[in-house]
mmCIF file of C-alpha atoms in Angstrom:
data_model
loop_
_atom_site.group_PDB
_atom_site.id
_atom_site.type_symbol
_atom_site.label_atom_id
_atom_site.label_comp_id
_atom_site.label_asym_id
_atom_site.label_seq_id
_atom_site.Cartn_x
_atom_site.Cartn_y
_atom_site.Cartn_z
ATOM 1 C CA UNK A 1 -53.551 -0.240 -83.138
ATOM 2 C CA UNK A 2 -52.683 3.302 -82.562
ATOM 3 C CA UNK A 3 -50.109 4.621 -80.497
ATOM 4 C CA UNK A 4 -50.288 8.172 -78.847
ATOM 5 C CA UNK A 5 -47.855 10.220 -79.558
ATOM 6 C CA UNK A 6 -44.903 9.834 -76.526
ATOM 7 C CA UNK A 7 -43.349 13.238 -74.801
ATOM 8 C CA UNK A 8 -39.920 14.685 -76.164
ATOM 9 C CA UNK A 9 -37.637 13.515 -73.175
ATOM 10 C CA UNK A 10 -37.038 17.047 -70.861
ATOM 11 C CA UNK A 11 -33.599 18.064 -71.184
ATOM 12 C CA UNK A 12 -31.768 17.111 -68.298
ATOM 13 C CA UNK A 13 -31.476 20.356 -65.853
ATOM 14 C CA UNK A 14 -27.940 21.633 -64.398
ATOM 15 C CA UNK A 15 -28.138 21.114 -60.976
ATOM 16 C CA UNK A 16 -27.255 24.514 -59.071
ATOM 17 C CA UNK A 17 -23.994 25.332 -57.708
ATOM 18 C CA UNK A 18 -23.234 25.136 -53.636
ATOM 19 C CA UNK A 19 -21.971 28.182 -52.745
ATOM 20 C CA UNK A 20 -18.341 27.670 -51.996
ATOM 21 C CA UNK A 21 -18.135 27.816 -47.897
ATOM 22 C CA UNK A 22 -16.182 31.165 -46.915
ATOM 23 C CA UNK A 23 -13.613 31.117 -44.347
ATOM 24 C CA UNK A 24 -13.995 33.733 -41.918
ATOM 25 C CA UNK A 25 -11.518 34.924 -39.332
ATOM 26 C CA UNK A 26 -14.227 34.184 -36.717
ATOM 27 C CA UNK A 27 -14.475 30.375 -37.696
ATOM 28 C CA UNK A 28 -10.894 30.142 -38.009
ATOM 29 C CA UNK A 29 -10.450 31.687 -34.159
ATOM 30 C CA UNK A 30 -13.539 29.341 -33.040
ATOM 31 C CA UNK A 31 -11.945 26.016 -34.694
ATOM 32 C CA UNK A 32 -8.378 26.930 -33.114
ATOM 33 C CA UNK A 33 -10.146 27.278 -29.741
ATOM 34 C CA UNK A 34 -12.031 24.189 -29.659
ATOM 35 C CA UNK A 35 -8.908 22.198 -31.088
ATOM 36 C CA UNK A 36 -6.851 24.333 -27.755
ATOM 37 C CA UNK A 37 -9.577 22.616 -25.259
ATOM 38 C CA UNK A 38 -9.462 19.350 -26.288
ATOM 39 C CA UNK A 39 -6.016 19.810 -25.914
ATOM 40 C CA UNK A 40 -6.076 21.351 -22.077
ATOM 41 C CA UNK A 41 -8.640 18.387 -21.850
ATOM 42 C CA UNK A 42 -6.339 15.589 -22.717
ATOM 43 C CA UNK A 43 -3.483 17.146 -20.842
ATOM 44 C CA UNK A 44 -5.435 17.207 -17.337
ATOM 45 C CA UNK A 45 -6.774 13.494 -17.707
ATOM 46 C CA UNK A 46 -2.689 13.180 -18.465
ATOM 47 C CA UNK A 47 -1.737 14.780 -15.314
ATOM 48 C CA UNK A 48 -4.856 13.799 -13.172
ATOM 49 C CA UNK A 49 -5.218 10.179 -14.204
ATOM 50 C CA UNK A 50 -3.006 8.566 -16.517
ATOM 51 C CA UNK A 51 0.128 10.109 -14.765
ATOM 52 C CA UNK A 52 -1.118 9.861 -10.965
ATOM 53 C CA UNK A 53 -1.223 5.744 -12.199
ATOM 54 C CA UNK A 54 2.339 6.117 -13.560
ATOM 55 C CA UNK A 55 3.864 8.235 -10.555
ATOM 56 C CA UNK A 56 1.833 6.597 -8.231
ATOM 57 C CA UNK A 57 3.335 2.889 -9.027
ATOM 58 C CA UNK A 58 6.536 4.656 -9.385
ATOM 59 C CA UNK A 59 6.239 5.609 -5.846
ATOM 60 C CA UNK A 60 5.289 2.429 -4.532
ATOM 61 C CA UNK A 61 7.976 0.392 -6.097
ATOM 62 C CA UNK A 62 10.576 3.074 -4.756
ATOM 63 C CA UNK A 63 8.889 2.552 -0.883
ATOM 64 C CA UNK A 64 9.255 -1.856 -1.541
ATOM 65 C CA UNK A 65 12.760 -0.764 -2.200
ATOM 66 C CA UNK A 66 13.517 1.022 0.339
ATOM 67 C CA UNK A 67 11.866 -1.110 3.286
ATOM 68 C CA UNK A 68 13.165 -4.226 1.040
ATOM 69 C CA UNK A 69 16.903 -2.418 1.701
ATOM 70 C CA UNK A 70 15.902 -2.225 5.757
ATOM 71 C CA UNK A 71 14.836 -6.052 5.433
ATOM 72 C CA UNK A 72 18.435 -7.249 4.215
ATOM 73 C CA UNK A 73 20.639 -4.934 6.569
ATOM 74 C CA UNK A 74 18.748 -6.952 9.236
ATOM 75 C CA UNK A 75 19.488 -10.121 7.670
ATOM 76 C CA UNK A 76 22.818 -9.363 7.439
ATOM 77 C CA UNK A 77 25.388 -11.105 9.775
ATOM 78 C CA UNK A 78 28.052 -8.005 9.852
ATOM 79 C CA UNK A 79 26.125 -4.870 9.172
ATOM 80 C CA UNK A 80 28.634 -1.823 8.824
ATOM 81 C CA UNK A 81 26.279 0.988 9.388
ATOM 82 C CA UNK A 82 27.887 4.568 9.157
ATOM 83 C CA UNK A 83 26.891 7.008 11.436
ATOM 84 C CA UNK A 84 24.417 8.937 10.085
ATOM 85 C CA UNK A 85 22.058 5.416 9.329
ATOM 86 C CA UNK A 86 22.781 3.705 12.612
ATOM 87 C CA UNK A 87 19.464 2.333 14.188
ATOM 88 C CA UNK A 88 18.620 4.378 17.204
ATOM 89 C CA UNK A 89 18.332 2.441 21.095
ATOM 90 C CA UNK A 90 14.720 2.954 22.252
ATOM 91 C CA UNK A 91 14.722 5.162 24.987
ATOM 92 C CA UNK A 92 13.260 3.334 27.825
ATOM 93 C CA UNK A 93 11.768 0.035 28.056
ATOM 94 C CA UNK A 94 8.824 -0.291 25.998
ATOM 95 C CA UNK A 95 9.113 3.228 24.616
ATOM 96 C CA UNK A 96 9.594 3.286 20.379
ATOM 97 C CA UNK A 97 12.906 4.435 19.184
ATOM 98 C CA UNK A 98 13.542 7.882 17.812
ATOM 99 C CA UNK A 99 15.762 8.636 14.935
ATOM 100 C CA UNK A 100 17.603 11.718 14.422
ATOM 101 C CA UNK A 101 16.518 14.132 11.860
ATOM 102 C CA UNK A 102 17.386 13.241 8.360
ATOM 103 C CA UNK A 103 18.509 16.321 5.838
ATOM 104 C CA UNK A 104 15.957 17.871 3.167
ATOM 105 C CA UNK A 105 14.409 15.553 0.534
ATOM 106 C CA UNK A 106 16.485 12.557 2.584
ATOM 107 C CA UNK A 107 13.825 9.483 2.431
ATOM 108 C CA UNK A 108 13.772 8.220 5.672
ATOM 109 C CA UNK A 109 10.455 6.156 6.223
ATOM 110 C CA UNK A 110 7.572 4.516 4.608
ATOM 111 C CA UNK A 111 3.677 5.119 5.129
ATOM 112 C CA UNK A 112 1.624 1.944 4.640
ATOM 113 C CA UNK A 113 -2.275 2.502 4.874
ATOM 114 C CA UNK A 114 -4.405 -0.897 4.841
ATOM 115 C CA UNK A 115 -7.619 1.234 4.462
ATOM 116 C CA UNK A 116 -6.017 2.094 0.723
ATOM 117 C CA UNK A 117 -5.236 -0.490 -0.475
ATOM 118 C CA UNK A 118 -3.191 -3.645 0.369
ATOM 119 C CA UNK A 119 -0.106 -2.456 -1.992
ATOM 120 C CA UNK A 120 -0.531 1.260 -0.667
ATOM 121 C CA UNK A 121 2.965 2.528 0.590
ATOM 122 C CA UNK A 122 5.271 5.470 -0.254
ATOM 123 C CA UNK A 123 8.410 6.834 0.961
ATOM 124 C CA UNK A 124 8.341 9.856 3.417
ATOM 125 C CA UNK A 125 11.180 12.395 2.558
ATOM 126 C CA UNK A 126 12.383 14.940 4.904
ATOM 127 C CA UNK A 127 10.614 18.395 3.461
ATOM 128 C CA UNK A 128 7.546 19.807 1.939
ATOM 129 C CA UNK A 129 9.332 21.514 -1.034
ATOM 130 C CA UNK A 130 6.791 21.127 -3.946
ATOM 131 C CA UNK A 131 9.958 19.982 -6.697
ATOM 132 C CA UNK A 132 12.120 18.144 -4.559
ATOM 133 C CA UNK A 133 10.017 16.098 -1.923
ATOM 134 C CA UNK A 134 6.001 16.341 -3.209
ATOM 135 C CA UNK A 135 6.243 16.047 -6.639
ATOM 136 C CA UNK A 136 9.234 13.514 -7.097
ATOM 137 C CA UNK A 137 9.384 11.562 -4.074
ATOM 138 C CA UNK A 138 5.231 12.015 -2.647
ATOM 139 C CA UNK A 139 5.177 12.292 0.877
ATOM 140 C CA UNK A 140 7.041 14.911 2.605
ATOM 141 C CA UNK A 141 7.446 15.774 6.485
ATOM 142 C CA UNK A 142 7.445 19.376 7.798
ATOM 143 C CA UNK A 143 10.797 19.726 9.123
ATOM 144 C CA UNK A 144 10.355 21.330 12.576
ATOM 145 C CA UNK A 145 7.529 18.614 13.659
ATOM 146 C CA UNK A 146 8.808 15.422 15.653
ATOM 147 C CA UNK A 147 10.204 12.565 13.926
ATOM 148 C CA UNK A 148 7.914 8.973 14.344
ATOM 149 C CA UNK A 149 7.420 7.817 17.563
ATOM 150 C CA UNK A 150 8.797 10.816 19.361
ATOM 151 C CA UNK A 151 6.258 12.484 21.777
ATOM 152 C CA UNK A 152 4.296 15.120 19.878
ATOM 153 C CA UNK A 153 3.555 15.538 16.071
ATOM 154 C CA UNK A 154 4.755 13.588 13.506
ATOM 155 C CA UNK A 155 3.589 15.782 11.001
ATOM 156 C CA UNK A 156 2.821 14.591 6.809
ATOM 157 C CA UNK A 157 2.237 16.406 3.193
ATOM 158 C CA UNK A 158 1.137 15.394 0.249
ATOM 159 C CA UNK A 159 -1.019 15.852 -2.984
ATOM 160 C CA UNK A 160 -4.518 15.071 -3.213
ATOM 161 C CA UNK A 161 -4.145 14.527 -7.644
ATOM 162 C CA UNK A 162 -1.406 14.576 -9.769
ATOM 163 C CA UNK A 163 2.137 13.307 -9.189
ATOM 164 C CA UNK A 164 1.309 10.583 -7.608
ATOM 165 C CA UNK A 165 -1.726 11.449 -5.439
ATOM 166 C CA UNK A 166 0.123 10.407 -2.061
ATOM 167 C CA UNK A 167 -2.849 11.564 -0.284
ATOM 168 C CA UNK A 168 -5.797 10.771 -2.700
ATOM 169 C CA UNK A 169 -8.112 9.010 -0.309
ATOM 170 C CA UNK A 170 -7.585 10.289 2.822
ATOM 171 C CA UNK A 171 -11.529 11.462 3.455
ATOM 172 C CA UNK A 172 -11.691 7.429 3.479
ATOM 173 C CA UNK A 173 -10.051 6.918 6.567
ATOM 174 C CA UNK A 174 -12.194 5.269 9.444
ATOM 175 C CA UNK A 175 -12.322 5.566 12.781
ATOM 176 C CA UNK A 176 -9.739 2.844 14.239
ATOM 177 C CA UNK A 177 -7.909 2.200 10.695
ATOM 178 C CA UNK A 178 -4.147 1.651 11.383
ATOM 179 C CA UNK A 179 -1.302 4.117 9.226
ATOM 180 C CA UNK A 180 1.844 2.182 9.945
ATOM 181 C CA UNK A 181 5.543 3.803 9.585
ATOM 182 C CA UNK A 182 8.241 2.101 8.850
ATOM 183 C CA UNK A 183 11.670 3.013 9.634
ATOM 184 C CA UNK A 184 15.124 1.483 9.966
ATOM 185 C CA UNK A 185 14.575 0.558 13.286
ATOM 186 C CA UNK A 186 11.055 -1.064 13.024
ATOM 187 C CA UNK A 187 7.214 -0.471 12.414
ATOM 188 C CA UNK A 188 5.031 2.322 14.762
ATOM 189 C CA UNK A 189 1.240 1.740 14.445
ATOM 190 C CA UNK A 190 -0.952 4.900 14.556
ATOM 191 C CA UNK A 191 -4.468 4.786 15.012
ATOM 192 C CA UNK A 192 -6.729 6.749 13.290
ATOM 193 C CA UNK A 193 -9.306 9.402 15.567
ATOM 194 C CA UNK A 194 -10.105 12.233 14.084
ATOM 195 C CA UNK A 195 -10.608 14.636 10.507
ATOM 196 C CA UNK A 196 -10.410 18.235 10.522
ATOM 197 C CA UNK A 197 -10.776 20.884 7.763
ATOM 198 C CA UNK A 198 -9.231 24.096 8.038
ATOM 199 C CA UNK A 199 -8.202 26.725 5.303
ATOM 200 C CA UNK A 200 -4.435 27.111 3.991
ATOM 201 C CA UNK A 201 -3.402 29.532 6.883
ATOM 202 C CA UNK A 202 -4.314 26.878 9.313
ATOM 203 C CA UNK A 203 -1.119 25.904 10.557
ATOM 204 C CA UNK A 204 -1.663 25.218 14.112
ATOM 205 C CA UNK A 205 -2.487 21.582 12.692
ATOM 206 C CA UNK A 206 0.958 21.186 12.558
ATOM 207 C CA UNK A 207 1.989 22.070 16.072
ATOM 208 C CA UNK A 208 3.261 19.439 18.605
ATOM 209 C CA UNK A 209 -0.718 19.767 20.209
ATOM 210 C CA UNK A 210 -2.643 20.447 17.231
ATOM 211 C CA UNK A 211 -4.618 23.739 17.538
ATOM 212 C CA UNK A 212 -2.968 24.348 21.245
ATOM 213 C CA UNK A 213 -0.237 25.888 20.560
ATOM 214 C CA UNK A 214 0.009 26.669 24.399
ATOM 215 C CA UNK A 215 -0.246 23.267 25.617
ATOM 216 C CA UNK A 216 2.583 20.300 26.387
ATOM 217 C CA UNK A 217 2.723 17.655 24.567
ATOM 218 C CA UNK A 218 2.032 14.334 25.621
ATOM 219 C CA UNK A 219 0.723 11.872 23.038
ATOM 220 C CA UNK A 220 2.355 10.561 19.978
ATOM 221 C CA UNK A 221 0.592 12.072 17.349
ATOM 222 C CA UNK A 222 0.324 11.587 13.427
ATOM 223 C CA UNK A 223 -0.932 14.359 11.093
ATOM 224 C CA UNK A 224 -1.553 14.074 7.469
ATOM 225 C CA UNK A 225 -2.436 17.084 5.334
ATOM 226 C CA UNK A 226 -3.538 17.831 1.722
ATOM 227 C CA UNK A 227 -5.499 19.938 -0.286
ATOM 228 C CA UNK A 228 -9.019 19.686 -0.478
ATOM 229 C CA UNK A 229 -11.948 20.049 -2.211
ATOM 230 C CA UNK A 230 -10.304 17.607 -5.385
ATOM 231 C CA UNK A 231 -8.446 19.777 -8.218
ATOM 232 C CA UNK A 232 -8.501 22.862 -5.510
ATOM 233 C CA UNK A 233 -6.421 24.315 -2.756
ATOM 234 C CA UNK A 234 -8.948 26.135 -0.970
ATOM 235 C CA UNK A 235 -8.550 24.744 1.886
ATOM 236 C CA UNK A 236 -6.574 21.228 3.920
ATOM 237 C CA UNK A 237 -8.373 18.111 4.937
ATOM 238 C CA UNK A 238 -6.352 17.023 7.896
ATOM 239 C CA UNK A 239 -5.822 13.391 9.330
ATOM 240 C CA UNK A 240 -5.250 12.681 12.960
ATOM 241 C CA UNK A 241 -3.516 9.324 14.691
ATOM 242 C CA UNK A 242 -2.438 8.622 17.831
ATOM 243 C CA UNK A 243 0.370 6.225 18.126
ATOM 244 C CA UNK A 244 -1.096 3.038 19.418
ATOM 245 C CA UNK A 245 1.916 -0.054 19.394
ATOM 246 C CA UNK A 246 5.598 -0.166 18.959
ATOM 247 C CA UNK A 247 7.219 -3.258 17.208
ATOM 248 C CA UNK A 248 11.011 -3.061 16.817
ATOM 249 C CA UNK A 249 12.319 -4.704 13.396
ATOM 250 C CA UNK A 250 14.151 -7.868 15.537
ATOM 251 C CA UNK A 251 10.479 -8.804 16.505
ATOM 252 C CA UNK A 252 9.185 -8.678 12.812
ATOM 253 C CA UNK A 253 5.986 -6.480 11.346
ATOM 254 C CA UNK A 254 3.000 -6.045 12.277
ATOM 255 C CA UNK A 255 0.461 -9.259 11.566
ATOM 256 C CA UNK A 256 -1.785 -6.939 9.464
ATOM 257 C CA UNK A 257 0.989 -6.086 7.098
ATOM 258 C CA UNK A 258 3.403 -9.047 7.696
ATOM 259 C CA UNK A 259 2.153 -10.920 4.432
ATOM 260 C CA UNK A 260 3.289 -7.690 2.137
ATOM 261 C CA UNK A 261 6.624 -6.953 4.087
ATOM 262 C CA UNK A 262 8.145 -10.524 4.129
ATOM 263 C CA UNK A 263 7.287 -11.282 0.354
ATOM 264 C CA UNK A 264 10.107 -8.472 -0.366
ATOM 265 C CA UNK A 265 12.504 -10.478 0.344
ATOM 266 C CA UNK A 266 11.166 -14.335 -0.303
#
């Protein structure tokens, strides 16, 4: 048997170099500005999401506190009220009391909105300052407007997103959903009618007749204002109520919102 003569094993070959990857100043500028917009990215679902959760709760467990603080001075047997927190005296029989004005960034009442939720309330401050009332507290009222219940316009701010988003789904409102304010001296129940969009300069929402700035007021009115389209201020979605009931604190809430207001202090 013959064998045929086998190949010479090829030498192995060098395999060829990569070229070593240059750094430009153009890739270095292009990396640093994708790494800057995840960055902005992370910090608006921050300030848009994550922290309008965190606010948010924070201003809800403030407003249980504060109507929880109403709840017990009425339980108490020998209240000692000073003078600037004593409960006003209705004005006539059947007519909702009236407090006084309160001073700037003073947290006075408490908006609770079924239609949001069934834990949805926040503390209204006296103000619309942007660091003092809106951003810290949520819900501010322009000074100069009536106070609840009083004849005319009971006039709200707040943010649509971020700090809390006091305001968030107010485009959900329906016709006949019930806003409810709580004060010191007892619960008024507005009644939702109306929506209205106007641009920043609009400010004739805010008079005691909205958009008659000529006329006399004769309703009880509630106004709620904040910035729309989302993540823009180009112009207000506005809110209109008309006050519908009056129930005094002695007589106890509201049945729609009884359940939430006496497990505050069970």
């Amino acid at each position: 048997m013959t064998f045929e003569d086998t190949p010479a094993e090829a030498a192995p070959r060098s395999r060829p170099r990569k070229p070593k990857r240059r750094i430009s100043v153009i890739g270095v500028i292009g990396e640093l500005l994708i790494t800057a917009g995840v960055l902005v990215l992370l910090f608006l679902g921050w300030q848009l999401w994550l922290n309008d959760i965190i606010v948010g709760g924070q201003q809800q467990a403030e407003a249980g506190e504060l109507s929880q603080s109403w709840a017990l001075d009425e339980q108490d047997p020998t209240p000692q009220p000073t003078e600037s927190d004593a409960p006003a005296e209705p004005t006539g029989p059947g007519e909702p009391a009236v407090m006084a004005a309160v001073g700037n960034a003073e947290k006075f009442a408490v908006l609770i909105v079924p239609r949001w939720g069934a834990d949805y309330e926040r503390s209204i401050a006296e103000g619309t300052g942007a660091k003092d009332v809106l951003n810290k507290i949520g819900l501010g009222h322009y000074s100069g407007t009536q106070m609840p219940g009083e004849v005319g316009n009971f006039a709200v701010a707040s943010h649509r997103m971020a700090y809390g988003g006091g305001f968030k789904d107010l485009h959900q409102l329906q016709i006949g959903d019930h806003m409810y304010v709580e004060t010191q001296d007892g619960w008024y129940d507005y009644v939702y009618r109306s929506t209205e969009y106007v641009l920043p300069s609009g400010v004739g929402v805010i008079d005691p007749v909205p958009q008659a700035p000529d006329a006399t007021a004769v309703d009880r009115i509630i106004t709620l204002t904040t910035c729309n389209p989302f993540f823009s201020t180009a112009e207000r979605l506005v809110a209109y109520g008309v006050l519908d009931t009056w129930y005094p604190r002695a007589g106890g809430p509201p049945a729609e919102i009884a359940g939430t207001v006496n497990a505050r202090t069970q």
